[in-house]
Short mmCIF file of C-alpha atoms in Angstrom, two decimals:
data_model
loop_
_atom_site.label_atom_id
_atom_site.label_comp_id
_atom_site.label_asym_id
_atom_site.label_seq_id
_atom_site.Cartn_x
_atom_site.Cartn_y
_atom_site.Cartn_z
CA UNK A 9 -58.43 3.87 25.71
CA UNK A 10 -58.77 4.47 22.09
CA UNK A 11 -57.11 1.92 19.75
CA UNK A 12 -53.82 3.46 18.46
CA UNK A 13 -53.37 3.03 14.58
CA UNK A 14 -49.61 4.15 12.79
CA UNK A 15 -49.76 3.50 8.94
CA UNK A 16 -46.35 3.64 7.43
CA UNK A 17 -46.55 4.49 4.40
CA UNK A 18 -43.53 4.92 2.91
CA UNK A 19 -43.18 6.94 -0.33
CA UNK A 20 -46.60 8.39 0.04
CA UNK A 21 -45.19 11.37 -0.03
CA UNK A 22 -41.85 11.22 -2.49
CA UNK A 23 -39.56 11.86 -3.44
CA UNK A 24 -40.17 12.48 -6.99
CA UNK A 25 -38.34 14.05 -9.66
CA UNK A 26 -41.25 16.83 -10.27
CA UNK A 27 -44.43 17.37 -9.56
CA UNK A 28 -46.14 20.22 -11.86
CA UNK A 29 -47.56 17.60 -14.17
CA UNK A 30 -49.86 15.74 -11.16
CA UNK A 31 -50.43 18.48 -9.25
CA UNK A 32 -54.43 18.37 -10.10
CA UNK A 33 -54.25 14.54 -10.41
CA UNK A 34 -52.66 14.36 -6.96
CA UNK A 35 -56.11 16.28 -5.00
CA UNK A 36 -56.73 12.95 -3.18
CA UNK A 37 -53.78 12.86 -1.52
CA UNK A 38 -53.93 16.72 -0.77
CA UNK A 39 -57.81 15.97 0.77
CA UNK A 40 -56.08 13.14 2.78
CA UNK A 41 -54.03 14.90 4.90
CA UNK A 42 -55.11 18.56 5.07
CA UNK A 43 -57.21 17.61 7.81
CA UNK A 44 -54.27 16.05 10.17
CA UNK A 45 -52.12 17.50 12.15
CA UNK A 46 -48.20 17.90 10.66
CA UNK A 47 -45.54 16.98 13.22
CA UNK A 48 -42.27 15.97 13.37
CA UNK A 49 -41.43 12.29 13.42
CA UNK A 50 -38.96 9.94 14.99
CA UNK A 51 -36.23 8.31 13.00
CA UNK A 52 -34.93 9.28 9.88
CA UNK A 53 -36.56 7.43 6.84
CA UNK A 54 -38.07 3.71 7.09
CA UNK A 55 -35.39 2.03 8.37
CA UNK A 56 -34.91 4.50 11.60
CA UNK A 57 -38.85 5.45 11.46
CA UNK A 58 -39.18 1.40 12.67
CA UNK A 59 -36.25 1.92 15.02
CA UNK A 60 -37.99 4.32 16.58
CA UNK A 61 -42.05 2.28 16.86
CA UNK A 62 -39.99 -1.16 18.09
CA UNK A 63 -37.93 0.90 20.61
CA UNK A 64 -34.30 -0.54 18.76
CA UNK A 65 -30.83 0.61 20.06
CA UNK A 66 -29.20 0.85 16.61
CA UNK A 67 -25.75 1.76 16.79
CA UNK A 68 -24.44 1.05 13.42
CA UNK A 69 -26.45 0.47 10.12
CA UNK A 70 -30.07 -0.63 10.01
CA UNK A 71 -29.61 -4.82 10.44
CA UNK A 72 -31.95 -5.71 7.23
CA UNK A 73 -30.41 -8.78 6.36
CA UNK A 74 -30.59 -10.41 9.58
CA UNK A 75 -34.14 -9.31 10.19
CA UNK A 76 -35.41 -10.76 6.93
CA UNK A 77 -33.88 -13.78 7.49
CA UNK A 78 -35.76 -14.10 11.04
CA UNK A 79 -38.80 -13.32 8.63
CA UNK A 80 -38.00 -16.23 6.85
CA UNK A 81 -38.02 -18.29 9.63
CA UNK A 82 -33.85 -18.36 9.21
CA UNK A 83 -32.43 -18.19 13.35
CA UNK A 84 -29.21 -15.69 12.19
CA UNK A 85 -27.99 -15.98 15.77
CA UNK A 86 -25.45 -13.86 16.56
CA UNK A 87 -23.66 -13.49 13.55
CA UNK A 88 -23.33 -11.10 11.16
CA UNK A 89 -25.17 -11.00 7.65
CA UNK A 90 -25.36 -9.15 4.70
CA UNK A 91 -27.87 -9.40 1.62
CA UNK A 92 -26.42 -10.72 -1.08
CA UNK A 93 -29.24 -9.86 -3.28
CA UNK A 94 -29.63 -11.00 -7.65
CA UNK A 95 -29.65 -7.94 -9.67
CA UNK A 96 -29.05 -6.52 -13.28
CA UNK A 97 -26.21 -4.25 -14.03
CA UNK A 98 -26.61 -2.27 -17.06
CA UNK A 99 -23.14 -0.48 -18.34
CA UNK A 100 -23.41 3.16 -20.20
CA UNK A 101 -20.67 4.67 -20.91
CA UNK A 102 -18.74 5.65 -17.83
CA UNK A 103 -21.63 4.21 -15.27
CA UNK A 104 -23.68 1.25 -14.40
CA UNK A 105 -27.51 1.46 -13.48
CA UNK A 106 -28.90 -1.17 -10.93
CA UNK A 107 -32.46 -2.67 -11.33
CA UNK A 108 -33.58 -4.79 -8.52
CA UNK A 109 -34.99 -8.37 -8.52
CA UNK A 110 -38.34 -7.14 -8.25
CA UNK A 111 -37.93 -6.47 -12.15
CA UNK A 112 -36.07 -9.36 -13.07
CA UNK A 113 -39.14 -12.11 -12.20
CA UNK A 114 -36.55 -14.47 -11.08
CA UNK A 115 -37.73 -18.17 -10.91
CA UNK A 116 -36.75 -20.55 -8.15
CA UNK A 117 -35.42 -23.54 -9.78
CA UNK A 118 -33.16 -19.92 -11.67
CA UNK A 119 -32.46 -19.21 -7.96
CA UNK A 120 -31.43 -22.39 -7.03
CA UNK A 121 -29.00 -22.99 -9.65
CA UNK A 122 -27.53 -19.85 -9.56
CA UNK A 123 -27.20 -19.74 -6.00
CA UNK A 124 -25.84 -23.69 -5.84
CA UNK A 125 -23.14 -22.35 -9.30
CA UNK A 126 -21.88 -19.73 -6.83
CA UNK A 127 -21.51 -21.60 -3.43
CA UNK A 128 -19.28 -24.16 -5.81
CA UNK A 129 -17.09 -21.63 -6.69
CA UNK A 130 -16.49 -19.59 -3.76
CA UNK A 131 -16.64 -22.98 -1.65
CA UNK A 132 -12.48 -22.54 -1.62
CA UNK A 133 -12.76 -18.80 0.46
CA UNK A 134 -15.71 -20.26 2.93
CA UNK A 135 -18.48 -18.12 1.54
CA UNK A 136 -21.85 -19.59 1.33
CA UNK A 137 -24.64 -18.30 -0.16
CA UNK A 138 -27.86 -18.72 2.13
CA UNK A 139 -30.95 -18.30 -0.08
CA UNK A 140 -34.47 -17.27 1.79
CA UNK A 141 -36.16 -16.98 -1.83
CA UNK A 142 -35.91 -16.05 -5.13
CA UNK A 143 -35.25 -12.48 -4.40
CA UNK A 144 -33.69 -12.39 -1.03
CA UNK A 145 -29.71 -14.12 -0.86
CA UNK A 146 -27.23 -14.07 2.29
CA UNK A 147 -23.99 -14.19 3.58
CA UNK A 148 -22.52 -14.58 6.48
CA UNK A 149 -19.73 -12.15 7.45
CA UNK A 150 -16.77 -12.72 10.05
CA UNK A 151 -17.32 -9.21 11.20
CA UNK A 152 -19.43 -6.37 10.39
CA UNK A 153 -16.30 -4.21 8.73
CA UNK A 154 -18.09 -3.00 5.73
CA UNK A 155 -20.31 -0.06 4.75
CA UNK A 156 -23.24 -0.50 2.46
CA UNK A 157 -25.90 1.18 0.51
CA UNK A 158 -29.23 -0.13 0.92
CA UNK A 159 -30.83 -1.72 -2.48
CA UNK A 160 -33.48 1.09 -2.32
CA UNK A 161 -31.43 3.98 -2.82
CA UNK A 162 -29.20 2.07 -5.37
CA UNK A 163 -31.85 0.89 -8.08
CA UNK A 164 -32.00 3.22 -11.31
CA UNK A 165 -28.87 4.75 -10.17
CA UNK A 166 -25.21 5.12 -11.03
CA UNK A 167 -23.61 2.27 -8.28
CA UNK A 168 -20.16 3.82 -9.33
CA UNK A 169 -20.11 5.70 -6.58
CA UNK A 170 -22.39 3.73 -4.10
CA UNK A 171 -20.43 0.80 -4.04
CA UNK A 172 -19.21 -0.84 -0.22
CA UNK A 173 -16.58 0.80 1.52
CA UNK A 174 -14.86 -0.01 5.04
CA UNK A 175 -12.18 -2.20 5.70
CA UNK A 176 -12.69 -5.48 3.71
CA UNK A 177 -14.54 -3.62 0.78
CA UNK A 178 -11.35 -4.01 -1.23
CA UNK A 179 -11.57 -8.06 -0.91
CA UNK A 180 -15.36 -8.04 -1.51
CA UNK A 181 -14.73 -6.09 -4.45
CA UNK A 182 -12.69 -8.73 -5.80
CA UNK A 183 -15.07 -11.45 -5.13
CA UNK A 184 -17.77 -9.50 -6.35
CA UNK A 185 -16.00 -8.78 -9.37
CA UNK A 186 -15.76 -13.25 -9.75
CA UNK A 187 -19.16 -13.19 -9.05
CA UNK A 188 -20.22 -11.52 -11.91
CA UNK A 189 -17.91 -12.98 -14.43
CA UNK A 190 -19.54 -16.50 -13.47
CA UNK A 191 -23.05 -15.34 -13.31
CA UNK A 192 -22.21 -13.88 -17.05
CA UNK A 193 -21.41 -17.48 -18.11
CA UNK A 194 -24.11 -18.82 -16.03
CA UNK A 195 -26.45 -20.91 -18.71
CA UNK A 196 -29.54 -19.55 -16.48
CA UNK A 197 -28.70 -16.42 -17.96
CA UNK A 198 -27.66 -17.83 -21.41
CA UNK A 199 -31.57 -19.13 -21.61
CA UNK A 200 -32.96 -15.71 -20.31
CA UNK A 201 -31.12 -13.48 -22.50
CA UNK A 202 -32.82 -16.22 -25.16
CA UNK A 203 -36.11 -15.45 -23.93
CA UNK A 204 -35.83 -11.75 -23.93
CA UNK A 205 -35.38 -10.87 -20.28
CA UNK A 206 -32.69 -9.64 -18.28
CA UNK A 207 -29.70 -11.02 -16.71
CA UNK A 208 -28.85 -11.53 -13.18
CA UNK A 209 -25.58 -10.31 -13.54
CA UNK A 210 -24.25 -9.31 -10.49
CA UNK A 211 -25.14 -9.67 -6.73
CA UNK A 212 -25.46 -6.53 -4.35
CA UNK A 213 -24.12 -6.08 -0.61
CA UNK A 214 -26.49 -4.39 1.80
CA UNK A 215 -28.02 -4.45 5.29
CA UNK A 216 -25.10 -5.72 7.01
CA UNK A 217 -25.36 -6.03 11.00
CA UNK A 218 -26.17 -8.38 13.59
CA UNK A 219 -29.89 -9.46 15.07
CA UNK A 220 -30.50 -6.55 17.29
CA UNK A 221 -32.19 -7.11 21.16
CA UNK A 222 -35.90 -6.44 21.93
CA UNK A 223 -36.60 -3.03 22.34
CA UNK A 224 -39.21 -1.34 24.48
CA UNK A 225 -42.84 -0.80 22.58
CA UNK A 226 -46.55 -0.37 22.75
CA UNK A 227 -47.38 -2.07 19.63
CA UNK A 228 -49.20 -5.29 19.76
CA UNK A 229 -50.22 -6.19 16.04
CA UNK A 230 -48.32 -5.87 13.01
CA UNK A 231 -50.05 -6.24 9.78
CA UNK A 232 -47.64 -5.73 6.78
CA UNK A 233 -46.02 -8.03 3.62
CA UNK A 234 -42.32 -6.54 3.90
CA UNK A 235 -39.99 -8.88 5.37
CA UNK A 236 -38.14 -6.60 7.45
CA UNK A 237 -41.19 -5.59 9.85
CA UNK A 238 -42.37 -8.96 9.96
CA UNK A 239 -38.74 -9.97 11.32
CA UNK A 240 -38.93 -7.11 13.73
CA UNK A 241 -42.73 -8.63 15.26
CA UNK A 242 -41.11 -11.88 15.63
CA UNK A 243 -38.22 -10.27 17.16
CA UNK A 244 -40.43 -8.95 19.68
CA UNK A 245 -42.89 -11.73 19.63
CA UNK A 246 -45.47 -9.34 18.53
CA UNK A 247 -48.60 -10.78 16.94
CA UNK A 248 -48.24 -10.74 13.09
CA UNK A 249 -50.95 -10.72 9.97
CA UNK A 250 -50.12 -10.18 6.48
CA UNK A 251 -51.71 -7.18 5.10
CA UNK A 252 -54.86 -8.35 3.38
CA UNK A 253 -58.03 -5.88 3.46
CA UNK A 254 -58.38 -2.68 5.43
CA UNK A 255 -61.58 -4.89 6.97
CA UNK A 256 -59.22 -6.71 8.91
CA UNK A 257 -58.29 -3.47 10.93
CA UNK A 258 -61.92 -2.61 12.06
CA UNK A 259 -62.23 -5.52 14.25
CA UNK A 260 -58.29 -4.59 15.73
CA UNK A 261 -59.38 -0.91 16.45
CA UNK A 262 -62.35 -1.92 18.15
CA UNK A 263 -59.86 -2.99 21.25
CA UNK A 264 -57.07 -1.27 22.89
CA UNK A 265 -53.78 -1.33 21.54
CA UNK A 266 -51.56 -0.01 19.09
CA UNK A 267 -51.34 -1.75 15.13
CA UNK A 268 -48.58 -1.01 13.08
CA UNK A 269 -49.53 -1.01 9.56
CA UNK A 270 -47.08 -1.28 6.39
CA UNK A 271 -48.39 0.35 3.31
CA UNK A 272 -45.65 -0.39 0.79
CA UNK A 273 -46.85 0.01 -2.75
CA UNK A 274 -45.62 3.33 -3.07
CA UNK A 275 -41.71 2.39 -2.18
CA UNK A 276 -41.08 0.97 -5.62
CA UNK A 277 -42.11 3.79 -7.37
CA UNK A 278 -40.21 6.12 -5.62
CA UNK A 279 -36.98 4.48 -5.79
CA UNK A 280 -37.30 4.17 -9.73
CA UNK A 281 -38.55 7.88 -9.33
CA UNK A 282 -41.43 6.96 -11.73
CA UNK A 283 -43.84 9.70 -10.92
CA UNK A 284 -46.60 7.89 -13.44
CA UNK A 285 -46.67 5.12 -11.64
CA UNK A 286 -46.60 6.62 -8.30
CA UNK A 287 -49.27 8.57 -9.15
CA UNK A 288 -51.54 5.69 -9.87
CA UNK A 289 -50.16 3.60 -7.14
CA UNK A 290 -50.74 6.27 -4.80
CA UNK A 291 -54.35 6.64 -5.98
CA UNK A 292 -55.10 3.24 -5.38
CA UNK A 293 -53.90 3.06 -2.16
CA UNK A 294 -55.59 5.84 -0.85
CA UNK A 295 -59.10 4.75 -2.30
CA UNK A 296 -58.32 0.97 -1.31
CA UNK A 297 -56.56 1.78 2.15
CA UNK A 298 -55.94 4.22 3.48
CA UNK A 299 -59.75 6.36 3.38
CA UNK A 300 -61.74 2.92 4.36
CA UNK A 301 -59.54 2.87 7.09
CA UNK A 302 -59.39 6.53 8.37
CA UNK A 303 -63.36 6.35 7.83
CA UNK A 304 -63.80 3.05 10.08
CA UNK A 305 -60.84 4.61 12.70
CA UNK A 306 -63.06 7.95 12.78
CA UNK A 307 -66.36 6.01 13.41
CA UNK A 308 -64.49 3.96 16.10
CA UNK A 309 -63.21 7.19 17.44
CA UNK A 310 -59.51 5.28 17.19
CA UNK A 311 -56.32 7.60 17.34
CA UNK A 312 -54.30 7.58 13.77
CA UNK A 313 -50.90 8.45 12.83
CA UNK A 314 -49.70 8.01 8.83
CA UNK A 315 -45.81 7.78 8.55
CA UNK A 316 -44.61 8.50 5.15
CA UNK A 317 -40.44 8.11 6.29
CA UNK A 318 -39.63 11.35 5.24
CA UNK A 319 -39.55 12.96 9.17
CA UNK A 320 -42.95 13.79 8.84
CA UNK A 321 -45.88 12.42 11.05
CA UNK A 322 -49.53 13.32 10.15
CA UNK A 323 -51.71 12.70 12.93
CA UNK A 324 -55.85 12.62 13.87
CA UNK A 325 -58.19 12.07 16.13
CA UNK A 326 -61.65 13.00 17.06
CA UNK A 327 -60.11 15.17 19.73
CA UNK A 328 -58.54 17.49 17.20
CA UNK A 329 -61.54 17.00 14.16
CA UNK A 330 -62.97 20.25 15.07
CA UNK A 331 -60.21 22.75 15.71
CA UNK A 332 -59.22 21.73 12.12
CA UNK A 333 -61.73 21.85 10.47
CA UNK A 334 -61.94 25.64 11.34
CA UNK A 335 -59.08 26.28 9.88
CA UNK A 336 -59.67 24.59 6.96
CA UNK A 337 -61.84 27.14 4.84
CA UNK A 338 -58.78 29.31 4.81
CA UNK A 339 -55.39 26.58 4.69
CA UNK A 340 -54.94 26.04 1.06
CA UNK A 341 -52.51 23.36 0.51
CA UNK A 342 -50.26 22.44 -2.53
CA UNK A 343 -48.51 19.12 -3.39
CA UNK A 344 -45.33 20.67 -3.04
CA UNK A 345 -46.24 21.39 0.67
CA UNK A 346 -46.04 17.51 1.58
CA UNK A 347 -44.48 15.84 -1.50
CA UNK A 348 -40.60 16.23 -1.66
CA UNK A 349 -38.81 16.36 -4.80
#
């Protein structure tokens, strides 16, 4: 059988806050995917796109926290957890805008010290704050009774209105609230703000939910650098690579099986809905990734599927090469046909 390649690539295709300006820059991506096939996808967005590939029975929100902390070689067990995650508020006026840790270039012994300043203070209400890395902070719940907004659809937004809801959000609020008074005195932050960067200033909830069971899948190799599909291969005990060189893939599709690929370079600038940088991310990855590896799948005669988490599945094979291509002289595609704003 041929090998069975799904690229997820989220943000590939938006959304962005306009697209007029790029729409002659973009042609790569437009030559990319006029040839493949447009169907509808499983899941909605990355978190139930993955659902969907890993076969996961999902009944509340998407478990992220737990999953990255199997990542990081952390055995949640069958509690619940929620990120706890370092970030930067910035107050304007009547609002506050979030910017993740990715921006913030937090340093571990920064990390530590925060992390060991909080679990001192909070020692008295049995919180503890379990931290995987620099970037990545836990906490383990008594029960899953809040709602949350993932960090991804919070940064370079107002959080007024995205903050935790459900039963205990009222008490979290409160602590949250403590959290960020002490992180404001914090003398990691003192030196920072000394050497021109920005505060971690607050901490935000998200991903809340238990370890979910194995699901039923096909895939047998995972090759990504997220956290959260690497949790979900060793959930599954699915063979795992980090996501090196596209050259790594020609030997996989020269065997049966199905490889799940995470392309996530585009992610950030989606979120931050910074359409410059998208635009050269998105460049890159198609002229580093994703063409040497449609080009090797092609000549290997390999079936290929890119996800870009919007609903959206574009799909190829050598089966299909032909019918398409006779409909290509007439199927003129714009950006706006495959890029969401």
């Amino acid at each position: 059988m041929p090998h069975k390649l799904s690229l997820v690539v989220p943000g590939l295709c938006g959304p962005l806050p306009g697209l007029d300006d790029i729409e002659s820059s973009a042609a790569p991506l437009l030559e990319l995917l006029k040839p493949m096939r447009k169907e509808s996808a499983a899941g909605a967005g990355y978190a139930g796109l993955l659902a969907a590939l890993f076969g996961l029975e999902i009944e509340k929100s998407f478990p992220y926290a737990a999953l990255t902390l199997l990542a990081h070689d952390i055995e949640p067990g069958d509690s619940c957890w929620i990120h706890a995650d370092p970030v930067n508020l910035q107050a304007d006026m009547d609002r506050a805008i979030l910017s993740d840790s990715q921006t913030l270039h937090i340093r571990q012994d920064e990390a530590e010290k925060l992390v060991n300043e909080l679990n001192a203070h909070f020692a008295a209400d049995e919180l503890s704050v379990v931290m995987a890395d620099e970037n990545n902070w836990f906490i383990r719940l008594q029960a899953c009774d809040l709602e949350t907004t993932p960090l991804s659809r919070a940064v370079a937004r107002n959080i007024n209105h995205l903050m935790p809801t459900g039963e205990a959000a009222s008490s979290w609020r409160r602590l949250l609230n403590e959290a960020q008074m002490l992180l404001h005195i914090s003398e990691v932050n003192q030196l920072r703000e000394q050497r021109g960067v920005a505060a971690v200033n607050s901490l935000w909830l998200w991903g809340e939910g238990v370890l979910p069971h194995r699901g039923s899948t096909d895939v047998t190799h995972v090759y990504a650098n997220d956290s959260v599909t690497t949790g979900l291969a060793k959930l599954d005990h699915i063979k795992h690579s980090a996501l090196t060189d596209p050259i790594v893939l020609a030997y996989a599709m020269q065997h049966d099986g199905h490889s799940l690929v995470v392309i996530d370079q585009l992610d950030g600038p989606c979120n931050y809905a910074d359409t410059s940088a998208w635009l050269e991310a998105m460049l890159e990855v198609i002229q580093d990734w994703l063409n040497p590896i449609i080009e090797t799948a092609t000549s290997l005669d390999a079936d290929v599927s890119i996800y870009p988490c919007n609903g959206v599945r574009y799909h190829f094979n050598n089966n299909n090469k032909f019918n398409i291509s006779k409909l290509m002289f007439w199927k003129k595609d714009r950006l706006q046909d495959h890029v969401d704003t």
